[in-house]
Amino acid sequence: MLNLSKNRTISSVTRKFGLKQAIPITALLAVIPILLVLGAETIQRGSFEETWDWALNQPSLFWLNALLYLCALTLVYCVIGSLVPSVAIAALLFGLMSLISFFKTKLIGEPFFPWDILLNKEGLNIAPLITGQAAMLRIGTVLGVVVLLFALRLVVPRLALPWLPRIALGSLSVIALYAFGINAAWAENMQYKAGASEILWNQQQNYGHNGLTLAFTMNVKHSIVAKPPGYGEQAMADIAHAITEKRTASASAAPTVATDAGADTVKPNVIFIMNEAFWDPTLLPDVFFHDDPIPTVRKLQAESVSGYLLSPQFGGGTSNVEFEVLTGQSMSFLPSGSVPYQQYVKKPVPSLASYFEHLGYKSLAVHSYEGWFWDRENAYRQLGFESFMSSENFAEPELKGPFIADAEVSRQIIKQVDESERPMFIYAVTMQNHGPYDDKRYGDAAMDIEGDLTDEALDILQTYAIGARDADQSLQQLIDHFEQSGEPTVIVMYGDHLPMLGYSYDVYNQGGLIRTDRSENWTLEELKHMRSVPFVMWANFELPADDVPAISASFLGSYVMDTLGLEKPAPFAVNWDVYSEIPGLLRNLVVDTEQNLYNSPPDYVQEELDRYRMLQYDLLFGKKYAADYIDADYLNKPVHPDYNREFQKPAA
């Protein structure tokens, strides 16, 4: 009787807590993470062969990724309460994650970062770029697997856990994922023993070596920018003192140009034009253009100020180039793949806009696309602009393809300058030549191009080159106007990044600019080619001619200030000191004054770089200690009180 009673009790407990399901649940939780790793890595890497090689050569990292998948799957399971739907949801999440990383890498050379989740509507703009049978097959395979998993619930038992084990397992999963995200000591030790290596300067290598999920998780901690060693009020006081000592008494308070009469001086308009994906396609060594697509730029390269701007981006991320030019700050000191406009520019940040406003200018941002993109509406406000003219403010604009024409942007710039009683600082961003370039947007228009290119590559290059020609003509349109008007004006035009010409740098590879479509295998010279966009500077008054072989986007503002004889405020003064030592500064490419190339900064410039990094941290994340010692009015300048009033729609 006693044994019978005991057996009944055990049976009751078994039914109550579902212990009979423990074996299949445990088996599935052990096997499914392995399948998820293999599936996600195959999508991310592009082939099962590469995934298998990685698993064999890095077994510890393979199992560490499987552990992360297990934690994530267990967390979903504990929330949902049914195993099969939980597996389907996990497969969907990790499938999307790997697809995004694959396509993002193919398009712009960067994998999927934690902060990409914040892109919201911007992320949808990748959709038109994903075309072709192979892409649809990948997407269809992922969706098919997910649908099949959901369908399995019709024939597979619920395999549920009671609440108490669910709470316990869910809590353990959250703790484990959090520990890996913040790099807790025990998680860091586990990564070290597994052979993990965080390669921040080359995120493709980082994801390739460590695996998609581990690399993604390791990047989470970089969402918060660490305080530089030695940062504090005294350090900022020392930097301010050094800037003050270097300033010369002859620096002008504002740019002035003598009038024809010679008796008065006026402030010139300063116009920056960042032309979407503007580049010189004739630089492809194995391609020949019968007609030069950019004759205006070519003439300025021979006669005026010109050179090559080193962009922190390739194929996308326009706002990051804006951020560098406008603030003088460097993306090299921020997490790889971050977007300052959306993540960090949440309070007033000193910029070229607030600087020229301080000199009595009217500052205007112009972008021929929607104002919400990259959160420009808010970012331009925080950067001190007086007004922002987005595509919504263009009345019946001329279109070229799906976007507002570059010529229309030039017309709006002319209109704004002609109607303003004050000199203008304009920062304009165009959109016409945005990719993809396989849409034949210009109809039968063509350029005579020769080269050993596939038909698809030739079509892409044709479309891009026509857009580059239009961009060049829009610059000439501005030059013609201001030559005739005589109103002192200086124009700086450049591209934000090289265009994305096909998957895996296809046109660049076929055209001979690079030897391989694997960017992690590029030489430093090839990397420089793939980050260099032309810039030119024109004025209807005399400027000293100059040839600049390499200059980072973050140094362009101080370069223009120096050319115009302006006194540089603190951020631009510090980065000008760095420019004097290393004119090119990217995350994984440094160019010195002799055009020697390095993959990291040489020791002799480290002190200047530390000052640069520290001041950037102070202004973007810190206490703004520098404003207590130098340029207080500029560094503390609030947002414009009437920001964008002229373009606000009247209330209904």
XYZ file of C-alpha atoms in Angstrom:
652
model
C 0.000 0.000 0.000
C 2.845 2.321 0.887
C 4.593 1.714 -2.453
C 1.318 2.128 -4.347
C 0.675 5.419 -2.588
C 4.221 6.542 -3.325
C 3.880 5.702 -7.043
C 0.580 7.569 -7.242
C 2.239 10.618 -5.669
C 5.123 10.520 -8.187
C 2.658 10.096 -11.035
C 0.655 13.067 -9.789
C 3.760 15.222 -9.578
C 4.866 14.072 -13.036
C 1.524 15.076 -14.536
C 1.478 18.349 -12.662
C 4.934 19.515 -13.705
C 5.115 17.919 -17.143
C 8.276 15.925 -16.362
C 7.398 13.382 -19.080
C 8.062 16.129 -21.594
C 11.481 16.897 -20.131
C 13.346 14.476 -22.394
C 12.003 15.733 -25.754
C 12.236 19.362 -24.604
C 15.857 18.903 -23.497
C 16.765 17.098 -26.714
C 15.230 19.797 -28.893
C 16.828 22.619 -26.903
C 20.175 20.878 -27.373
C 19.835 20.292 -31.120
C 17.973 23.374 -32.374
C 20.662 25.966 -31.419
C 23.189 23.968 -33.469
C 20.883 24.088 -36.480
C 20.281 27.810 -35.933
C 24.028 28.499 -35.911
C 24.570 26.525 -39.106
C 21.613 28.185 -40.831
C 22.367 31.766 -39.771
C 26.081 31.488 -40.532
C 25.384 29.960 -43.939
C 23.188 32.944 -44.807
C 25.632 35.463 -43.307
C 28.721 33.966 -44.980
C 27.064 33.165 -48.271
C 27.767 29.417 -48.386
C 27.545 26.291 -46.241
C 31.124 25.396 -47.192
C 32.483 28.551 -45.533
C 30.299 27.919 -42.492
C 31.526 24.335 -42.174
C 35.173 25.425 -42.503
C 34.630 27.989 -39.759
C 32.946 25.420 -37.499
C 35.821 22.954 -37.982
C 38.567 25.544 -37.516
C 36.888 27.406 -34.633
C 34.879 24.760 -32.766
C 34.943 26.662 -29.464
C 33.507 29.768 -31.114
C 30.900 27.621 -32.868
C 29.707 26.226 -29.525
C 29.810 29.669 -27.895
C 27.500 30.979 -30.628
C 25.269 27.945 -30.054
C 25.126 28.835 -26.355
C 23.902 32.343 -27.227
C 21.274 30.897 -29.554
C 20.229 28.554 -26.761
C 19.812 31.465 -24.330
C 17.799 33.471 -26.834
C 15.647 30.480 -27.805
C 15.031 29.591 -24.156
C 13.988 33.168 -23.413
C 11.474 33.146 -26.285
C 10.244 29.715 -25.153
C 9.743 30.909 -21.589
C 7.718 33.880 -22.832
C 5.622 31.981 -25.425
C 5.196 28.783 -23.441
C 5.060 26.433 -26.441
C 8.267 25.036 -27.927
C 7.522 24.682 -31.641
C 6.146 28.247 -32.145
C 9.109 29.496 -30.099
C 11.517 27.759 -32.475
C 9.670 29.304 -35.423
C 9.914 32.789 -33.914
C 13.603 32.303 -33.083
C 14.262 31.071 -36.642
C 12.462 34.132 -38.021
C 14.425 36.560 -35.828
C 17.820 35.003 -36.512
C 16.967 34.476 -40.165
C 16.143 38.165 -40.582
C 19.243 39.109 -38.638
C 21.489 37.016 -40.892
C 19.741 38.191 -44.072
C 20.166 41.836 -43.099
C 23.809 41.239 -42.266
C 24.420 39.409 -45.551
C 22.794 42.036 -47.764
C 24.233 44.951 -45.787
C 27.723 43.477 -46.151
C 27.231 42.888 -49.859
C 25.906 46.405 -50.413
C 28.061 48.646 -48.208
C 30.649 46.386 -46.622
C 29.254 46.477 -43.070
C 27.437 43.720 -41.132
C 24.377 44.090 -38.924
C 25.057 46.118 -35.756
C 22.955 46.374 -32.575
C 22.255 50.050 -33.227
C 20.897 49.286 -36.710
C 17.696 48.345 -34.888
C 17.171 52.084 -34.340
C 17.084 52.831 -38.062
C 13.329 52.153 -38.296
C 12.118 53.547 -41.615
C 15.670 54.110 -42.908
C 16.198 50.369 -42.862
C 13.321 49.887 -45.295
C 15.319 51.756 -47.930
C 17.490 48.685 -48.353
C 14.524 46.809 -49.844
C 14.763 48.278 -53.396
C 18.437 47.274 -53.470
C 17.670 43.597 -52.879
C 16.926 42.230 -56.315
C 17.763 39.149 -58.333
C 16.918 35.476 -58.223
C 19.627 34.564 -55.686
C 18.412 37.212 -53.220
C 14.802 36.120 -53.540
C 15.856 32.489 -53.051
C 17.570 33.340 -49.757
C 14.588 35.277 -48.476
C 12.152 32.638 -49.672
C 14.131 29.849 -47.996
C 14.066 31.603 -44.633
C 10.363 32.360 -44.870
C 9.626 28.810 -46.034
C 11.436 27.296 -43.046
C 9.570 29.597 -40.663
C 6.173 28.738 -42.192
C 7.004 25.015 -42.014
C 7.941 25.323 -38.333
C 4.694 27.069 -37.503
C 2.822 24.356 -39.416
C 4.525 21.657 -37.353
C 2.577 22.850 -34.334
C -0.463 21.189 -35.894
C 1.107 17.731 -35.439
C 3.639 18.224 -32.632
C 2.516 18.459 -28.985
C 2.688 21.808 -27.232
C 5.712 20.764 -25.164
C 5.017 23.386 -22.538
C 6.772 24.036 -19.240
C 5.060 24.950 -15.967
C 5.375 28.560 -14.787
C 8.038 27.951 -12.155
C 10.640 26.387 -14.508
C 9.739 28.960 -17.178
C 10.456 31.845 -14.820
C 13.705 30.253 -13.647
C 15.004 29.413 -17.146
C 13.887 32.780 -18.539
C 15.683 34.632 -15.758
C 18.882 32.652 -16.317
C 18.720 33.380 -20.071
C 18.297 37.126 -19.497
C 21.212 37.151 -17.031
C 23.453 35.261 -19.473
C 22.599 37.466 -22.472
C 23.050 40.619 -20.384
C 26.424 39.380 -19.135
C 27.665 38.818 -22.681
C 26.268 42.187 -23.765
C 28.068 44.172 -21.045
C 31.110 41.872 -21.180
C 30.902 40.687 -17.572
C 34.067 39.102 -16.190
C 32.898 35.497 -16.461
C 31.528 36.046 -19.979
C 34.759 37.752 -21.050
C 36.743 34.826 -19.641
C 34.572 32.376 -21.566
C 35.106 34.346 -24.779
C 38.862 34.442 -24.180
C 39.053 30.681 -23.656
C 36.990 30.125 -26.806
C 39.460 32.177 -28.854
C 37.218 35.179 -29.489
C 38.994 38.253 -30.815
C 37.211 41.588 -31.073
C 38.351 43.218 -34.317
C 36.743 46.660 -34.028
C 38.653 48.242 -36.911
C 37.364 45.627 -39.389
C 33.863 44.442 -38.556
C 33.716 42.025 -41.487
C 36.671 40.177 -39.982
C 35.070 40.534 -36.553
C 31.886 38.775 -37.676
C 33.777 36.292 -39.841
C 36.060 35.170 -37.022
C 33.673 35.257 -34.070
C 30.396 34.354 -35.719
C 27.314 36.474 -36.287
C 25.645 36.251 -32.874
C 28.792 36.514 -30.759
C 30.126 39.492 -32.753
C 26.711 41.180 -32.598
C 26.562 40.636 -28.832
C 30.144 41.849 -28.335
C 29.191 45.082 -30.108
C 26.337 45.799 -27.694
C 28.686 47.290 -25.109
C 29.908 49.817 -27.679
C 26.473 51.414 -27.750
C 27.829 53.491 -24.864
C 30.968 55.462 -25.703
C 33.571 55.018 -22.991
C 35.161 58.010 -21.272
C 38.715 58.577 -22.586
C 41.485 57.937 -20.051
C 42.425 61.135 -18.228
C 39.246 63.017 -19.132
C 38.311 65.717 -16.647
C 38.102 69.454 -16.123
C 41.846 69.932 -15.760
C 42.547 68.055 -18.968
C 40.077 70.248 -20.863
C 41.581 73.392 -19.306
C 45.003 72.288 -20.567
C 43.640 71.717 -24.072
C 41.964 75.145 -24.065
C 45.213 76.766 -22.915
C 47.154 75.081 -25.724
C 44.635 76.294 -28.327
C 44.815 79.853 -27.016
C 48.602 79.839 -27.252
C 48.507 78.696 -30.888
C 46.044 81.303 -32.071
C 47.614 84.105 -34.011
C 46.748 87.773 -33.661
C 46.240 88.056 -37.417
C 43.290 85.635 -37.560
C 40.163 87.284 -38.911
C 36.895 87.388 -37.012
C 34.945 86.757 -40.209
C 35.744 86.092 -43.874
C 35.703 89.284 -45.939
C 36.227 89.984 -49.598
C 37.070 93.333 -51.158
C 34.386 94.735 -53.425
C 35.057 96.096 -56.900
C 35.283 99.573 -55.451
C 37.922 98.360 -53.032
C 36.606 100.548 -50.252
C 34.223 98.148 -48.491
C 34.387 94.486 -47.623
C 31.584 91.962 -47.547
C 31.189 88.459 -46.178
C 31.009 85.840 -48.938
C 28.302 83.216 -49.120
C 29.712 79.833 -48.115
C 28.007 76.922 -49.855
C 28.804 73.277 -49.157
C 27.302 70.763 -51.585
C 27.534 67.133 -50.612
C 26.496 65.380 -53.794
C 25.033 61.912 -53.327
C 27.596 59.207 -54.146
C 29.614 61.631 -56.315
C 32.784 60.007 -57.595
C 34.988 59.992 -60.674
C 34.150 56.818 -62.663
C 37.099 57.418 -65.016
C 39.313 56.208 -62.156
C 38.378 52.632 -63.086
C 41.665 51.604 -64.744
C 40.183 48.983 -67.087
C 37.314 51.163 -68.312
C 37.499 53.906 -70.951
C 35.085 56.855 -71.257
C 35.014 58.503 -74.684
C 33.556 61.667 -73.100
C 34.540 62.978 -69.680
C 31.446 62.763 -67.442
C 32.715 65.448 -65.037
C 34.381 68.239 -67.104
C 33.567 71.026 -64.611
C 35.228 69.178 -61.742
C 38.152 68.292 -64.009
C 38.696 71.962 -64.853
C 38.586 72.965 -61.189
C 41.060 70.198 -60.374
C 43.490 71.865 -62.768
C 42.861 75.483 -61.789
C 41.526 75.782 -58.244
C 41.478 74.119 -54.834
C 40.833 70.400 -55.176
C 41.744 67.014 -53.840
C 40.334 63.786 -52.492
C 38.165 63.510 -49.425
C 38.492 60.359 -47.338
C 34.997 59.235 -46.408
C 34.228 57.190 -43.287
C 31.527 55.404 -45.322
C 31.092 53.299 -48.434
C 27.855 53.048 -50.396
C 25.651 54.501 -47.626
C 25.601 56.228 -44.263
C 25.446 59.731 -45.728
C 24.584 61.385 -42.429
C 27.850 60.207 -40.871
C 29.813 62.145 -43.480
C 27.634 65.188 -42.781
C 28.360 64.755 -39.082
C 32.122 64.761 -39.663
C 32.119 67.786 -41.979
C 29.692 69.886 -39.939
C 31.130 69.206 -36.475
C 34.781 68.485 -37.203
C 34.392 65.346 -35.096
C 35.584 61.935 -36.222
C 33.640 58.707 -36.643
C 36.910 56.939 -35.771
C 36.209 57.635 -32.091
C 32.663 56.248 -32.212
C 31.398 52.659 -32.451
C 31.703 51.128 -35.898
C 28.404 51.431 -37.738
C 26.913 53.966 -35.321
C 24.731 56.844 -36.542
C 25.404 60.017 -34.483
C 22.385 61.873 -35.875
C 20.110 59.239 -34.373
C 22.120 58.142 -31.346
C 24.152 61.051 -29.999
C 23.010 64.415 -31.383
C 20.276 64.921 -28.802
C 21.488 68.250 -27.413
C 23.108 71.335 -29.006
C 26.385 70.370 -30.685
C 28.684 73.120 -32.045
C 29.005 72.971 -35.828
C 29.782 74.995 -38.936
C 26.139 76.126 -38.934
C 26.289 77.633 -35.438
C 29.738 79.054 -36.209
C 28.572 80.985 -39.268
C 25.394 82.032 -37.458
C 27.682 83.533 -34.821
C 29.371 85.533 -37.608
C 26.067 87.002 -38.767
C 25.204 84.508 -41.472
C 21.897 82.829 -42.153
C 22.449 79.065 -41.972
C 20.342 76.786 -44.158
C 20.387 73.022 -44.633
C 18.966 71.727 -47.908
C 18.243 68.089 -48.661
C 16.189 66.909 -51.605
C 14.700 63.997 -49.668
C 12.269 63.616 -46.795
C 13.199 65.412 -43.594
C 12.696 62.461 -41.237
C 15.455 60.440 -42.878
C 18.428 59.923 -40.515
C 16.455 62.118 -38.078
C 17.783 65.199 -39.891
C 14.886 67.387 -38.735
C 16.081 67.075 -35.147
C 19.810 66.782 -35.877
C 19.955 70.020 -37.897
C 18.138 71.805 -35.092
C 20.696 70.594 -32.546
C 23.558 71.567 -34.882
C 22.401 75.178 -34.845
C 20.859 75.604 -38.282
C 18.326 78.371 -38.680
C 16.340 76.552 -41.375
C 16.023 73.153 -43.033
C 14.564 72.794 -46.504
C 13.655 69.171 -47.210
C 11.896 67.660 -50.220
C 8.526 68.544 -48.702
C 9.422 72.224 -49.223
C 10.245 71.915 -52.936
C 7.304 73.180 -54.994
C 6.733 71.023 -58.102
C 10.422 70.127 -58.406
C 12.103 68.676 -61.478
C 12.682 64.943 -61.067
C 15.350 62.749 -62.583
C 14.327 59.158 -62.097
C 12.600 58.738 -58.724
C 14.423 61.617 -57.025
C 14.612 65.413 -57.180
C 17.131 66.483 -59.812
C 20.478 67.982 -58.829
C 19.685 70.915 -61.130
C 16.604 71.642 -59.000
C 18.779 71.771 -55.872
C 21.053 74.292 -57.602
C 18.049 76.428 -58.527
C 16.854 76.408 -54.916
C 20.312 77.398 -53.648
C 20.368 80.339 -56.066
C 16.861 81.369 -55.033
C 17.693 81.266 -51.327
C 20.863 83.307 -51.755
C 19.174 85.894 -53.979
C 16.318 86.370 -51.491
C 18.480 86.633 -48.376
C 19.593 89.992 -47.024
C 22.317 88.305 -45.014
C 25.261 86.297 -46.314
C 24.404 82.608 -46.313
C 25.980 79.420 -45.090
C 24.272 76.603 -46.970
C 24.838 72.910 -46.456
C 23.121 71.102 -49.328
C 22.753 67.347 -49.799
C 21.518 65.982 -53.127
C 19.628 62.777 -53.905
C 19.393 62.304 -57.692
C 22.257 59.839 -58.064
C 21.288 57.598 -55.161
C 21.519 53.883 -55.876
C 20.621 51.318 -56.934
C 21.745 51.929 -60.507
C 20.158 48.947 -62.278
C 16.887 50.764 -62.973
C 17.806 52.506 -66.269
C 16.218 55.626 -64.815
C 17.459 57.838 -67.663
C 15.748 55.852 -70.438
C 17.670 55.805 -73.720
C 20.330 58.250 -72.544
C 23.767 56.659 -72.690
C 27.476 57.333 -72.432
C 30.104 55.788 -74.692
C 31.938 53.422 -72.336
C 34.374 50.637 -73.213
C 35.640 47.900 -70.938
C 35.554 44.201 -70.260
C 32.347 44.406 -68.234
C 29.318 42.166 -68.082
C 26.120 43.623 -69.557
C 24.724 44.075 -66.058
C 27.849 45.888 -64.844
C 27.869 48.112 -67.932
C 24.213 49.085 -67.396
C 24.936 49.973 -63.759
C 27.972 52.065 -64.699
C 26.039 53.783 -67.521
C 23.271 54.883 -65.166
C 25.707 56.030 -62.507
C 27.906 57.974 -64.950
C 24.918 59.855 -66.389
C 23.961 60.886 -62.867
C 27.544 61.996 -62.178
C 27.438 64.065 -65.367
C 24.233 65.740 -64.187
C 25.862 66.481 -60.835
C 28.803 68.084 -62.619
C 26.437 70.192 -64.743
C 24.544 71.333 -61.643
C 27.829 72.611 -60.214
C 28.491 74.510 -63.441
C 24.967 75.940 -63.142
C 25.908 77.487 -59.780
C 29.251 78.734 -61.048
C 27.613 80.436 -64.050
C 25.107 82.201 -61.807
C 27.562 83.513 -59.215
C 30.080 84.550 -61.856
C 27.368 86.783 -63.308
C 25.861 87.978 -60.051
C 29.198 89.066 -58.625
C 27.968 88.412 -55.079
C 31.045 87.022 -53.286
C 30.500 83.294 -52.997
C 32.603 80.228 -52.323
C 31.374 76.731 -53.224
C 32.746 73.478 -51.861
C 31.500 70.349 -53.602
C 32.288 66.713 -52.840
C 30.740 63.272 -52.647
C 29.653 61.622 -49.434
C 30.983 58.170 -50.385
C 31.649 55.962 -53.378
C 28.522 54.538 -55.028
C 27.385 50.978 -54.438
C 27.886 49.636 -57.962
C 26.413 46.142 -57.753
C 26.767 43.445 -55.129
C 30.186 42.692 -53.667
C 31.881 45.714 -55.285
C 31.188 44.076 -58.648
C 31.870 47.002 -61.012
C 34.975 48.060 -59.085
C 36.301 44.521 -59.329
C 35.546 44.154 -63.031
C 36.866 47.663 -63.682
C 40.224 46.865 -62.085
C 40.138 49.259 -59.128
C 40.333 46.358 -56.648
C 41.612 42.799 -57.009
C 39.083 41.021 -54.814
C 35.507 41.453 -53.674
C 36.526 40.629 -50.086
C 37.206 44.000 -48.481
C 38.998 42.383 -45.561
C 41.685 41.334 -48.068
C 42.214 44.744 -49.639
C 45.598 46.423 -49.438
C 45.749 49.821 -47.764
C 46.092 51.394 -51.201
C 42.911 49.671 -52.376
C 41.110 50.742 -49.213
C 42.180 54.314 -49.877
C 40.827 54.095 -53.448
C 37.496 52.825 -52.135
C 37.127 55.655 -49.621
C 38.365 58.610 -51.733
C 35.854 60.967 -53.324
C 36.805 64.128 -55.236
C 36.288 67.537 -53.686
C 36.657 70.935 -55.360
C 36.451 74.499 -54.131
C 35.475 77.446 -56.322
C 35.032 81.147 -55.592
C 34.280 84.235 -57.636
C 37.171 85.907 -55.867
C 40.798 84.915 -55.695
C 41.674 81.744 -53.807
C 45.130 80.212 -53.554
C 45.286 77.113 -55.754
C 45.959 73.943 -53.822
C 46.123 70.227 -54.496
C 45.100 68.086 -51.513
C 45.877 64.403 -52.155
C 44.008 63.215 -49.051
C 41.911 64.888 -46.381
C 39.399 63.269 -44.040
C 35.850 64.605 -44.063
C 36.277 65.645 -40.423
C 39.076 68.033 -41.423
C 37.273 69.682 -44.359
C 35.608 72.386 -42.254
C 38.868 73.535 -40.694
C 40.535 73.411 -44.131
C 37.892 75.751 -45.561
C 38.229 78.044 -42.539
C 41.980 78.192 -43.048
C 41.620 78.894 -46.764
C 39.231 81.776 -46.015
C 41.460 83.175 -43.259
C 39.024 82.411 -40.447
C 39.920 81.920 -36.818
C 39.092 78.325 -35.978
C 36.972 77.642 -32.890
C 38.241 75.017 -30.471
C 36.972 71.786 -32.121
C 38.262 72.823 -35.533
C 41.529 74.165 -34.101
C 42.266 70.821 -32.480
C 41.418 68.778 -35.539
C 43.508 71.166 -37.675
C 46.486 70.244 -35.503
C 45.774 66.574 -36.212
C 45.347 67.302 -39.934
C 48.808 68.881 -39.946
C 50.231 65.522 -38.849
C 47.893 62.978 -40.457
C 45.556 64.490 -43.072
C 43.777 61.152 -43.448
C 42.112 59.551 -40.420
C 39.708 56.642 -40.792
C 39.040 53.756 -38.456
C 41.359 51.396 -40.325
C 43.330 53.756 -42.565
C 45.687 56.591 -41.659
C 47.487 58.797 -44.192
C 50.421 60.980 -43.131
C 51.719 64.161 -44.771
C 54.042 62.130 -47.009
C 51.088 59.986 -48.165
C 52.375 56.938 -46.303
C 49.549 54.581 -45.348
C 48.973 52.882 -41.990
C 46.191 50.724 -40.583
C 46.431 52.525 -37.228
C 47.812 55.904 -36.112
C 51.602 56.102 -35.682
C 52.929 56.819 -32.204
C 54.152 60.338 -32.964
C 50.604 61.647 -33.447
C 49.069 59.914 -30.455
C 49.213 62.962 -28.189
C 47.345 65.124 -30.715
C 44.807 62.337 -31.251
C 44.217 62.038 -27.504
C 43.402 65.760 -27.336
C 41.113 65.418 -30.351
C 39.269 62.431 -28.864
C 38.986 64.051 -25.436
C 37.501 67.301 -26.757
C 35.049 65.345 -28.918
C 33.926 63.351 -25.878
C 33.609 66.543 -23.817
C 31.305 68.182 -26.366
C 29.250 65.149 -27.347
C 28.948 63.149 -24.127
C 30.788 64.956 -21.335
C 30.357 68.042 -19.184
C 31.463 70.666 -21.755
C 34.304 71.682 -19.460
C 36.070 73.266 -22.448
C 33.398 75.972 -22.670
C 34.507 77.281 -19.259
C 37.923 78.089 -20.669
C 37.550 78.911 -24.364
C 34.963 79.919 -27.004
C 32.117 79.888 -24.498
C 29.618 81.651 -26.797
C 30.242 79.170 -29.600
C 30.481 75.986 -27.543
C 27.407 76.874 -25.490
C 25.340 78.236 -28.366
C 21.743 76.978 -27.982
C 19.473 75.841 -30.786
C 18.145 78.628 -32.989
C 15.017 80.063 -31.324
C 13.180 80.299 -34.664
C 14.429 77.026 -36.102
C 12.780 76.310 -39.448
C 9.979 78.809 -38.971
C 10.102 79.794 -42.636
C 9.376 76.240 -43.817
C 6.826 75.232 -41.219
C 3.411 74.579 -42.668
C 0.678 76.882 -41.337
C -1.775 75.319 -38.923
C -5.020 74.074 -40.469
